[in-house]
Short mmCIF file of C-alpha atoms in Angstrom, two decimals:
data_model
loop_
_atom_site.label_atom_id
_atom_site.label_comp_id
_atom_site.label_asym_id
_atom_site.label_seq_id
_atom_site.Cartn_x
_atom_site.Cartn_y
_atom_site.Cartn_z
CA MET A 1 0.00 0.00 0.00
CA VAL A 2 1.81 3.11 -1.17
CA GLY A 3 0.93 6.73 -0.77
CA THR A 4 -0.75 6.19 2.57
CA GLY A 5 -1.15 9.13 4.88
CA ALA A 6 -0.06 9.71 8.43
CA LEU A 7 -3.02 10.26 10.70
CA THR A 8 -1.45 12.83 13.00
CA GLY A 9 -1.09 16.56 12.54
CA ALA A 10 1.81 18.02 14.50
CA LEU A 11 2.44 21.58 15.65
CA LEU A 12 5.71 23.05 16.88
CA LEU A 13 5.82 22.97 20.67
CA GLY A 14 8.63 25.45 21.02
CA SER A 15 12.36 25.87 20.93
CA ALA A 16 14.52 23.92 23.34
CA PRO A 17 14.90 26.75 25.89
CA ALA A 18 11.16 27.53 25.89
CA ALA A 19 9.92 23.98 26.34
CA SER A 20 11.24 22.70 29.62
CA ALA A 21 11.30 18.96 30.25
CA ASP A 22 9.02 19.30 33.26
CA ASP A 23 6.57 21.26 31.13
CA ILE A 24 6.52 18.40 28.63
CA ARG A 25 5.48 15.83 31.23
CA ASP A 26 2.89 18.20 32.69
CA ARG A 27 1.25 18.52 29.29
CA GLN A 28 0.73 14.75 28.93
CA TRP A 29 -2.90 14.95 29.99
CA ALA A 30 -3.66 11.44 28.73
CA LEU A 31 -1.39 9.83 31.33
CA GLU A 32 -3.31 11.56 34.09
CA ALA A 33 -6.64 10.59 32.51
CA PHE A 34 -5.50 6.96 32.37
CA ASP A 35 -4.13 7.16 35.94
CA ALA A 36 -0.91 5.78 34.52
CA ASP A 37 0.99 5.71 37.82
CA LYS A 38 -1.43 3.08 39.15
CA ILE A 39 -1.26 1.10 35.91
CA TRP A 40 2.54 0.92 36.14
CA GLN A 41 2.27 -0.70 39.56
CA ARG A 42 0.66 -3.67 37.80
CA SER A 43 2.13 -3.63 34.28
CA THR A 44 4.65 -1.61 32.27
CA GLY A 45 4.66 -3.57 29.03
CA LYS A 46 7.78 -5.55 29.91
CA ASP A 47 8.72 -8.43 27.57
CA VAL A 48 6.34 -7.18 24.88
CA THR A 49 7.41 -5.96 21.43
CA VAL A 50 5.33 -3.37 19.59
CA ALA A 51 6.10 -2.99 15.89
CA VAL A 52 5.66 0.57 14.65
CA LEU A 53 5.04 0.47 10.88
CA ASP A 54 5.77 4.03 9.89
CA THR A 55 8.51 6.46 8.83
CA GLY A 56 11.15 4.98 11.09
CA VAL A 57 11.93 5.78 14.73
CA ASP A 58 14.72 8.07 15.92
CA ALA A 59 16.53 5.76 18.33
CA ALA A 60 18.77 8.64 19.42
CA HIS A 61 15.93 10.69 20.89
CA PRO A 62 16.68 11.07 24.62
CA ASP A 63 13.27 9.70 25.60
CA LEU A 64 13.67 6.57 23.44
CA ARG A 65 17.25 5.52 24.06
CA GLY A 66 17.47 1.81 24.70
CA GLN A 67 13.85 1.28 23.67
CA VAL A 68 14.23 0.86 19.93
CA LEU A 69 15.25 -2.44 18.35
CA LYS A 70 17.18 -2.58 15.07
CA GLY A 71 14.16 -3.17 12.87
CA LYS A 72 14.39 -2.71 9.12
CA ASP A 73 14.12 0.01 6.51
CA LEU A 74 12.09 -1.44 3.63
CA THR A 75 11.96 1.69 1.49
CA LYS A 76 13.67 1.87 -1.89
CA LYS A 77 16.35 4.09 -0.37
CA GLY A 78 16.62 1.88 2.66
CA THR A 79 19.25 2.88 5.19
CA SER A 80 18.19 2.42 8.80
CA ALA A 81 14.84 2.05 10.53
CA GLN A 82 16.37 3.88 13.50
CA GLU A 83 16.22 7.13 11.55
CA ASP A 84 13.17 9.31 10.96
CA THR A 85 13.28 12.38 8.74
CA ASP A 86 9.50 12.85 9.00
CA GLY A 87 8.97 12.54 12.76
CA HIS A 88 5.69 10.63 12.66
CA GLY A 89 7.04 7.21 13.58
CA THR A 90 9.11 8.67 16.42
CA ALA A 91 6.00 10.37 17.78
CA MET A 92 4.10 7.07 17.88
CA ALA A 93 7.01 5.26 19.52
CA GLY A 94 7.19 7.90 22.25
CA LEU A 95 3.49 7.62 23.11
CA ILE A 96 3.84 3.85 23.31
CA ALA A 97 7.17 3.29 25.05
CA GLY A 98 8.89 6.58 25.84
CA ARG A 99 10.87 6.49 29.09
CA GLY A 100 11.67 10.15 29.52
CA HIS A 101 15.18 11.19 30.48
CA GLY A 102 17.10 12.81 33.28
CA PRO A 103 17.04 11.79 36.96
CA GLY A 104 14.45 9.06 37.41
CA GLY A 105 13.25 9.57 33.86
CA ASN A 106 11.09 12.42 35.12
CA SER A 107 11.79 14.71 32.17
CA GLY A 108 10.39 14.51 28.65
CA VAL A 109 7.74 12.18 27.21
CA LYS A 110 6.79 8.97 28.93
CA GLY A 111 4.84 6.34 27.06
CA LEU A 112 1.87 4.41 28.40
CA ALA A 113 3.86 1.13 28.22
CA PRO A 114 7.37 2.38 29.09
CA ASP A 115 9.02 -1.05 29.32
CA ALA A 116 7.76 -2.32 25.97
CA LYS A 117 10.28 -2.52 23.13
CA ILE A 118 9.72 -0.80 19.80
CA LEU A 119 10.41 -2.66 16.55
CA PRO A 120 10.68 0.04 13.88
CA VAL A 121 9.62 -0.97 10.38
CA ARG A 122 10.20 1.84 7.95
CA TYR A 123 8.04 1.53 4.86
CA GLN A 124 7.70 5.24 4.10
CA ARG A 125 10.28 7.94 4.56
CA LYS A 126 7.78 10.81 4.48
CA ASP A 127 4.03 11.23 4.57
CA PHE A 128 2.38 10.27 1.25
CA GLU A 129 5.71 9.12 -0.16
CA ALA A 130 5.69 5.92 -2.19
CA GLY A 131 7.75 3.32 -0.40
CA THR A 132 7.45 -0.42 -0.06
CA SER A 133 4.14 -2.15 0.49
CA LEU A 134 2.43 -2.26 3.86
CA ALA A 135 2.06 -6.02 3.34
CA ALA A 136 5.83 -6.55 3.34
CA SER A 137 6.11 -4.52 6.55
CA VAL A 138 3.39 -6.52 8.31
CA ARG A 139 4.97 -9.85 7.34
CA TYR A 140 8.40 -8.69 8.47
CA ALA A 141 7.03 -7.57 11.85
CA VAL A 142 5.28 -10.89 12.40
CA ARG A 143 8.39 -12.89 11.55
CA GLN A 144 10.44 -10.77 13.94
CA GLY A 145 8.15 -11.77 16.81
CA ALA A 146 6.04 -8.63 17.26
CA ASP A 147 3.25 -9.04 19.82
CA VAL A 148 1.42 -5.90 18.73
CA ILE A 149 1.52 -4.09 15.39
CA ASN A 150 0.78 -0.35 15.39
CA ILE A 151 -0.32 1.15 12.06
CA SER A 152 -1.02 4.85 12.59
CA ARG A 153 -1.50 5.39 8.88
CA GLY A 154 -4.30 4.82 6.42
CA GLY A 155 -5.11 4.40 2.76
CA HIS A 156 -7.17 2.40 0.31
CA GLN A 157 -8.13 -1.25 0.22
CA ASN A 158 -5.50 -3.59 -1.17
CA SER A 159 -5.79 -7.36 -1.52
CA GLU A 160 -2.11 -7.95 -0.75
CA ASP A 161 -2.32 -5.86 2.42
CA LYS A 162 -5.49 -7.66 3.44
CA ARG A 163 -3.83 -11.06 3.15
CA ALA A 164 -0.86 -9.84 5.18
CA ILE A 165 -3.18 -8.58 7.93
CA GLU A 166 -4.96 -11.95 7.93
CA TYR A 167 -1.59 -13.65 8.29
CA ALA A 168 -0.67 -11.47 11.28
CA ILE A 169 -3.97 -12.15 13.04
CA LYS A 170 -3.63 -15.90 12.49
CA GLN A 171 -0.14 -15.69 13.98
CA ASP A 172 -1.60 -14.33 17.26
CA VAL A 173 -0.62 -10.68 16.78
CA VAL A 174 -2.79 -7.78 17.93
CA VAL A 175 -3.12 -5.44 14.93
CA VAL A 176 -4.16 -1.85 15.72
CA ALA A 177 -4.90 0.82 13.08
CA ALA A 178 -6.36 4.34 12.83
CA THR A 179 -9.76 5.34 11.40
CA GLY A 180 -8.64 8.70 9.98
CA ASN A 181 -8.95 12.42 10.63
CA GLU A 182 -11.64 13.66 8.24
CA GLY A 183 -14.55 13.61 10.67
CA ILE A 184 -16.75 11.79 8.16
CA LYS A 185 -18.07 8.31 7.52
CA LYS A 186 -15.32 6.74 5.45
CA ARG A 187 -13.67 3.36 5.32
CA THR A 188 -9.95 3.62 5.96
CA TYR A 189 -7.64 0.66 5.53
CA PRO A 190 -6.14 -1.32 7.18
CA ALA A 191 -8.46 -0.23 10.03
CA ALA A 192 -11.51 -1.58 8.19
CA TYR A 193 -10.15 -5.10 7.65
CA PRO A 194 -11.78 -7.84 9.80
CA GLY A 195 -9.96 -8.61 13.03
CA VAL A 196 -8.15 -5.24 13.22
CA VAL A 197 -8.63 -3.06 16.32
CA SER A 198 -9.93 0.08 14.57
CA VAL A 199 -9.25 3.22 16.62
CA GLY A 200 -10.98 6.59 16.63
CA GLY A 201 -10.32 9.54 18.94
CA VAL A 202 -11.55 11.52 21.92
CA ASP A 203 -10.43 15.01 22.90
CA ASP A 204 -8.99 16.24 26.18
CA ARG A 205 -12.53 16.72 27.56
CA GLY A 206 -13.49 13.09 26.99
CA ALA A 207 -15.84 13.71 24.06
CA VAL A 208 -15.52 12.11 20.63
CA TRP A 209 -12.91 14.16 18.78
CA GLN A 210 -14.58 16.26 16.08
CA ASP A 211 -12.18 15.12 13.34
CA SER A 212 -12.33 11.43 14.16
CA SER A 213 -13.61 9.48 11.15
CA TRP A 214 -15.80 6.42 11.47
CA GLY A 215 -17.18 3.65 9.32
CA SER A 216 -14.07 1.48 9.56
CA ASN A 217 -15.62 -0.93 12.05
CA THR A 218 -14.57 1.35 14.90
CA THR A 219 -13.57 -0.74 17.91
CA LEU A 220 -12.23 1.71 20.50
CA VAL A 221 -11.37 5.38 20.98
CA ALA A 222 -8.45 6.99 22.80
CA PRO A 223 -6.83 10.44 23.26
CA ALA A 224 -6.38 12.10 19.88
CA ALA A 225 -6.01 15.81 20.72
CA LYS A 226 -3.31 18.03 22.22
CA ASN A 227 -0.86 15.20 22.75
CA VAL A 228 2.79 16.05 23.42
CA VAL A 229 4.94 13.77 21.27
CA THR A 230 8.60 13.05 20.63
CA ASN A 231 9.64 14.58 17.29
CA SER A 232 13.27 15.19 16.41
CA THR A 233 12.44 17.25 13.33
CA TYR A 234 11.75 20.20 15.65
CA GLU A 235 14.47 22.01 17.53
CA SER A 236 12.92 21.22 20.89
CA GLY A 237 12.61 17.53 20.07
CA TYR A 238 8.88 17.70 20.81
CA ALA A 239 5.59 18.71 19.22
CA ILE A 240 1.91 18.94 20.02
CA ALA A 241 -0.10 16.57 17.84
CA ASN A 242 -3.72 15.85 16.98
CA GLY A 243 -4.95 12.73 15.24
CA THR A 244 -6.24 9.20 15.44
CA SER A 245 -2.59 8.21 14.93
CA ASP A 246 -2.02 9.16 18.56
CA ALA A 247 -5.14 7.32 19.67
CA THR A 248 -3.91 4.22 17.87
CA ALA A 249 -0.57 4.41 19.67
CA TYR A 250 -2.35 4.56 23.03
CA VAL A 251 -4.46 1.51 22.21
CA SER A 252 -1.35 -0.36 21.05
CA ALA A 253 0.31 0.54 24.34
CA SER A 254 -2.78 -0.67 26.21
CA ALA A 255 -2.58 -3.99 24.37
CA ALA A 256 1.10 -4.23 25.35
CA LEU A 257 0.21 -3.65 29.02
CA VAL A 258 -2.36 -6.46 28.90
CA ARG A 259 -0.06 -8.87 27.04
CA SER A 260 2.66 -8.22 29.61
CA ALA A 261 0.36 -8.76 32.61
CA HIS A 262 -1.44 -11.75 31.07
CA PRO A 263 1.09 -13.53 28.82
CA ASP A 264 -1.08 -16.65 28.49
CA LEU A 265 -3.88 -14.81 26.70
CA THR A 266 -4.23 -14.98 22.94
CA ALA A 267 -4.36 -11.81 20.87
CA GLY A 268 -8.13 -12.20 20.60
CA GLN A 269 -8.46 -12.54 24.37
CA VAL A 270 -6.35 -9.41 24.86
CA ILE A 271 -8.73 -7.53 22.58
CA ASN A 272 -11.64 -8.97 24.57
CA ARG A 273 -10.24 -7.41 27.75
CA LEU A 274 -9.82 -4.03 26.08
CA ILE A 275 -13.40 -4.14 24.79
CA LYS A 276 -15.04 -5.45 27.99
CA THR A 277 -13.46 -2.67 30.08
CA ALA A 278 -14.06 0.26 27.70
CA LYS A 279 -16.35 3.15 28.69
CA VAL A 280 -18.96 4.86 26.54
CA PRO A 281 -17.85 8.51 26.14
CA GLY A 282 -19.57 11.10 28.31
CA PRO A 283 -23.17 12.03 27.58
CA GLU A 284 -23.43 9.20 25.05
CA GLU A 285 -24.24 7.03 28.06
CA ALA A 286 -27.57 8.83 28.47
CA ARG A 287 -28.91 7.49 25.18
CA ASN A 288 -27.84 3.95 26.06
CA PRO A 289 -26.23 3.32 22.66
CA LYS A 290 -26.12 -0.04 21.00
CA LEU A 291 -22.54 -1.25 20.97
CA PRO A 292 -20.42 -1.15 18.98
CA ASP A 293 -21.36 2.39 18.03
CA GLU A 294 -20.23 3.43 14.56
CA LYS A 295 -18.39 6.49 15.91
CA PHE A 296 -16.77 5.24 19.11
CA GLY A 297 -17.05 1.46 18.94
CA TYR A 298 -17.21 -0.02 22.42
CA GLY A 299 -15.92 3.18 24.02
CA VAL A 300 -12.80 4.78 25.47
CA VAL A 301 -10.00 2.34 26.22
CA ARG A 302 -9.29 1.97 29.97
CA PRO A 303 -5.99 0.11 30.35
CA TYR A 304 -6.04 0.02 34.16
CA ARG A 305 -9.24 -2.01 34.19
CA ALA A 306 -8.10 -4.08 31.22
CA VAL A 307 -5.00 -5.09 33.19
CA THR A 308 -6.52 -5.55 36.65
CA TYR A 309 -10.14 -6.67 36.31
CA ASP A 310 -11.17 -10.31 36.66
CA ILE A 311 -12.54 -11.02 33.20
CA PRO A 312 -13.18 -14.46 31.68
CA ALA A 313 -10.67 -15.12 28.93
CA GLY A 314 -13.34 -15.89 26.37
CA ALA A 315 -12.85 -17.47 22.96
CA LYS A 316 -9.30 -17.60 21.62
CA ALA A 317 -10.29 -15.71 18.47
CA GLY A 318 -11.76 -12.89 20.52
CA PRO A 319 -14.93 -10.85 19.91
CA LEU A 320 -14.03 -9.19 16.61
CA ALA A 321 -15.14 -10.51 13.24
CA GLN A 322 -12.41 -12.76 11.91
CA PRO A 323 -10.91 -12.64 8.42
CA ASP A 324 -12.01 -15.30 5.99
CA LYS A 325 -9.69 -18.20 5.32
CA SER A 326 -7.74 -17.33 2.18
CA SER A 327 -5.41 -19.39 0.04
CA ASP A 328 -2.63 -16.93 0.76
CA SER A 329 -2.95 -17.10 4.53
CA ALA A 330 -3.18 -20.88 4.31
CA ALA A 331 0.04 -20.92 2.32
CA ASP A 332 1.66 -18.66 4.93
CA GLU A 333 0.70 -21.06 7.68
CA ALA A 334 2.06 -23.98 5.69
CA SER A 335 5.36 -22.22 5.05
CA SER A 336 5.75 -21.46 8.75
CA ASP A 337 5.42 -25.17 9.53
CA SER A 338 8.37 -26.93 7.89
CA GLY A 339 6.95 -30.32 8.83
CA SER A 340 3.81 -30.02 6.70
CA SER A 341 3.63 -31.26 3.13
CA SER A 342 0.86 -32.04 0.69
CA SER A 343 2.64 -35.31 -0.15
CA ASP A 344 1.82 -36.58 3.33
CA ASP A 345 -1.85 -37.08 2.43
CA SER A 346 -2.31 -40.83 3.03
CA ALA A 347 -5.69 -40.81 1.23
CA GLY A 348 -3.90 -40.79 -2.15
CA TRP A 349 -4.93 -39.21 -5.42
CA MET A 350 -8.15 -41.24 -5.75
CA PHE A 351 -9.68 -39.60 -2.69
CA ALA A 352 -8.95 -36.11 -3.94
CA LEU A 353 -12.12 -36.49 -6.05
CA GLY A 354 -14.10 -38.45 -3.47
CA PRO A 355 -14.69 -42.13 -2.57
CA PRO A 356 -13.95 -44.78 -5.27
CA ILE A 357 -17.63 -45.35 -6.11
CA VAL A 358 -17.98 -41.66 -6.95
CA LEU A 359 -14.78 -41.72 -8.99
CA PHE A 360 -15.90 -44.71 -11.10
CA GLY A 361 -19.27 -43.06 -11.64
CA LEU A 362 -17.53 -39.94 -12.93
CA ILE A 363 -15.41 -42.02 -15.33
CA PHE A 364 -18.53 -43.74 -16.70
CA VAL A 365 -20.27 -40.40 -17.27
CA VAL A 366 -17.19 -39.02 -19.06
CA LEU A 367 -16.97 -42.06 -21.37
CA VAL A 368 -20.66 -41.86 -22.28
CA GLY A 369 -20.25 -38.17 -22.96
CA LEU A 370 -17.31 -38.79 -25.29
CA VAL A 371 -19.34 -41.35 -27.29
CA VAL A 372 -22.24 -38.92 -27.66
CA LEU A 373 -19.85 -36.14 -28.69
CA VAL A 374 -18.28 -38.32 -31.41
CA VAL A 375 -21.71 -39.19 -32.83
CA ILE A 376 -22.71 -35.52 -32.90
CA LEU A 377 -19.50 -34.50 -34.62
CA ILE A 378 -19.93 -37.18 -37.29
CA LYS A 379 -23.50 -36.04 -37.99
CA ARG A 380 -22.41 -32.35 -38.15
CA LYS A 381 -19.61 -33.21 -40.55
CA ASP A 382 -22.05 -35.08 -42.76
CA ARG A 383 -24.43 -32.11 -42.74
CA ARG A 384 -21.61 -29.63 -43.56
CA ASP A 385 -20.57 -31.81 -46.47
CA ARG A 386 -24.11 -31.78 -47.84
CA VAL A 387 -24.45 -28.03 -47.44
CA SER A 388 -21.07 -27.05 -48.85
CA ASP A 389 -21.45 -29.34 -51.85
CA PRO A 390 -25.19 -29.89 -52.27
CA TRP A 391 -24.77 -31.50 -55.63
CA GLY A 392 -22.11 -33.91 -54.47
CA SER A 393 -19.91 -32.89 -57.34
CA GLY A 394 -17.02 -31.46 -55.33
CA GLY A 395 -17.78 -27.96 -56.63
CA SER A 396 -18.02 -24.85 -54.45
CA GLY A 397 -21.44 -24.29 -52.97
CA PRO A 398 -22.77 -22.03 -50.22
CA VAL A 399 -20.75 -22.20 -47.00
CA VAL A 400 -22.37 -22.02 -43.55
CA PRO A 401 -20.70 -19.17 -41.55
CA PRO A 402 -19.32 -19.98 -38.10
CA GLN A 403 -21.68 -19.34 -35.19
CA GLN A 404 -20.85 -16.35 -33.01
CA TYR A 405 -21.16 -16.74 -29.21
CA PRO A 406 -21.72 -13.68 -27.07
CA GLY A 407 -19.02 -13.04 -24.49
CA GLN A 408 -19.69 -12.74 -20.76
CA GLN A 409 -20.13 -9.21 -19.56
CA VAL A 410 -17.92 -8.35 -16.60
CA GLN A 411 -19.79 -6.56 -13.85
CA ALA A 412 -18.11 -3.54 -12.32
CA PRO A 413 -17.42 -3.90 -8.59
CA SER A 414 -19.83 -2.09 -6.36
CA GLY A 415 -18.53 1.16 -4.97
CA GLN A 416 -18.12 2.19 -1.35
CA PHE A 417 -20.25 5.02 -0.17
CA GLY A 418 -19.77 7.52 2.63
CA GLY A 419 -21.27 10.78 3.71
CA PRO A 420 -21.13 13.58 6.23
CA PRO A 421 -22.05 13.02 9.88
CA THR A 422 -25.77 12.75 10.47
CA SER A 423 -25.41 14.57 13.76
CA PRO A 424 -22.89 16.92 15.36
CA PRO A 425 -20.26 15.50 17.73
CA PRO A 426 -21.44 15.02 21.31
CA PRO A 427 -20.94 17.85 23.79
CA PRO A 428 -17.76 17.99 25.91
CA ASN A 429 -17.32 15.75 28.91
CA GLN A 430 -14.75 14.95 31.54
CA PRO A 431 -11.63 12.90 30.67
CA PRO A 432 -12.16 9.14 30.79
CA SER A 433 -11.97 7.66 34.25
CA ARG A 434 -9.91 4.56 34.82
#
């Protein structure tokens, strides 16, 4: 998937002297809303790897030192995934696993899952730049052992990307993606693929963010406005960002917290915990909405409850609609299991078509059909001979023209339709409680 767009808009926070480190931490309103200090007493994301499929991650940023794995740059000008000339990937990594800097790590940006490791997969160098396919990035992340894949970018539907997402889900990876920032009903991919945790946004007052798009099977919402992020493209090393990109990073971090605290759960069961503990935003509760709601899914993610509450594990596949079994994903599974082979089928070639009695019946039908066909051809030849030489003299007579068969008309695929919101965003509310 090339030409995909980042789903965060960043603004300059200030020059290095003007933006003090303490000021940065104070502006991280989402950590306070999540009651992050209490979460970290139970889980910090340790032993979990979150793949950030983006523009790379600046491993030298003071808040990310020691957090960023080698990863891979899959762009055509591939150099290092630990570089980021755009800043978007670094911003997502900071929200997920930033550790701050200075004494006790009390300065700078701290991520929601500060002990998780970031696997950077660079498939675009800049926003809207054509790089490698998203599919290749997803497959690489899975094969490198990612537990969670964060895709804070969006674009159009692509069959190759879809198969790669299916592969990741079948390999027990939590895939999280953003719905978009247009504030309209619009399907954004990969968020709209089955099995993906599709993330919209809320603002710093706890209401659905006005620019949060929906229609991509929205699963959860998370902070998407006024987030302080790590961004080395600015002199200060920080920026203020808005977008469902940020919300996606927070949900990916929440999944990392749950996977760390409950390592025996499948990816689907992790998603189940996130869904079962979510909260309907603000005044939306008054109308008792049917869940999932098209705009906010099951509600605002609450990682503290997702980590600590006693919730039945549920089905291994989890509550989300699962991708259909495809030949590509089946081939992926076969290639990951070196012991499997189609030659091991003890039933033999006869049973590929069914039991022997069925096979012999098919052979009989075919033979009868061939006999009938030969008779018909002989009769047609005899008729053509009579028509082409009606006098039987070998002279040229009228010739029957070949019959023309109409071709099959190919139907155009049905389009996807969207439209403006049918109602204005809900009024402001307090930040989500834990």
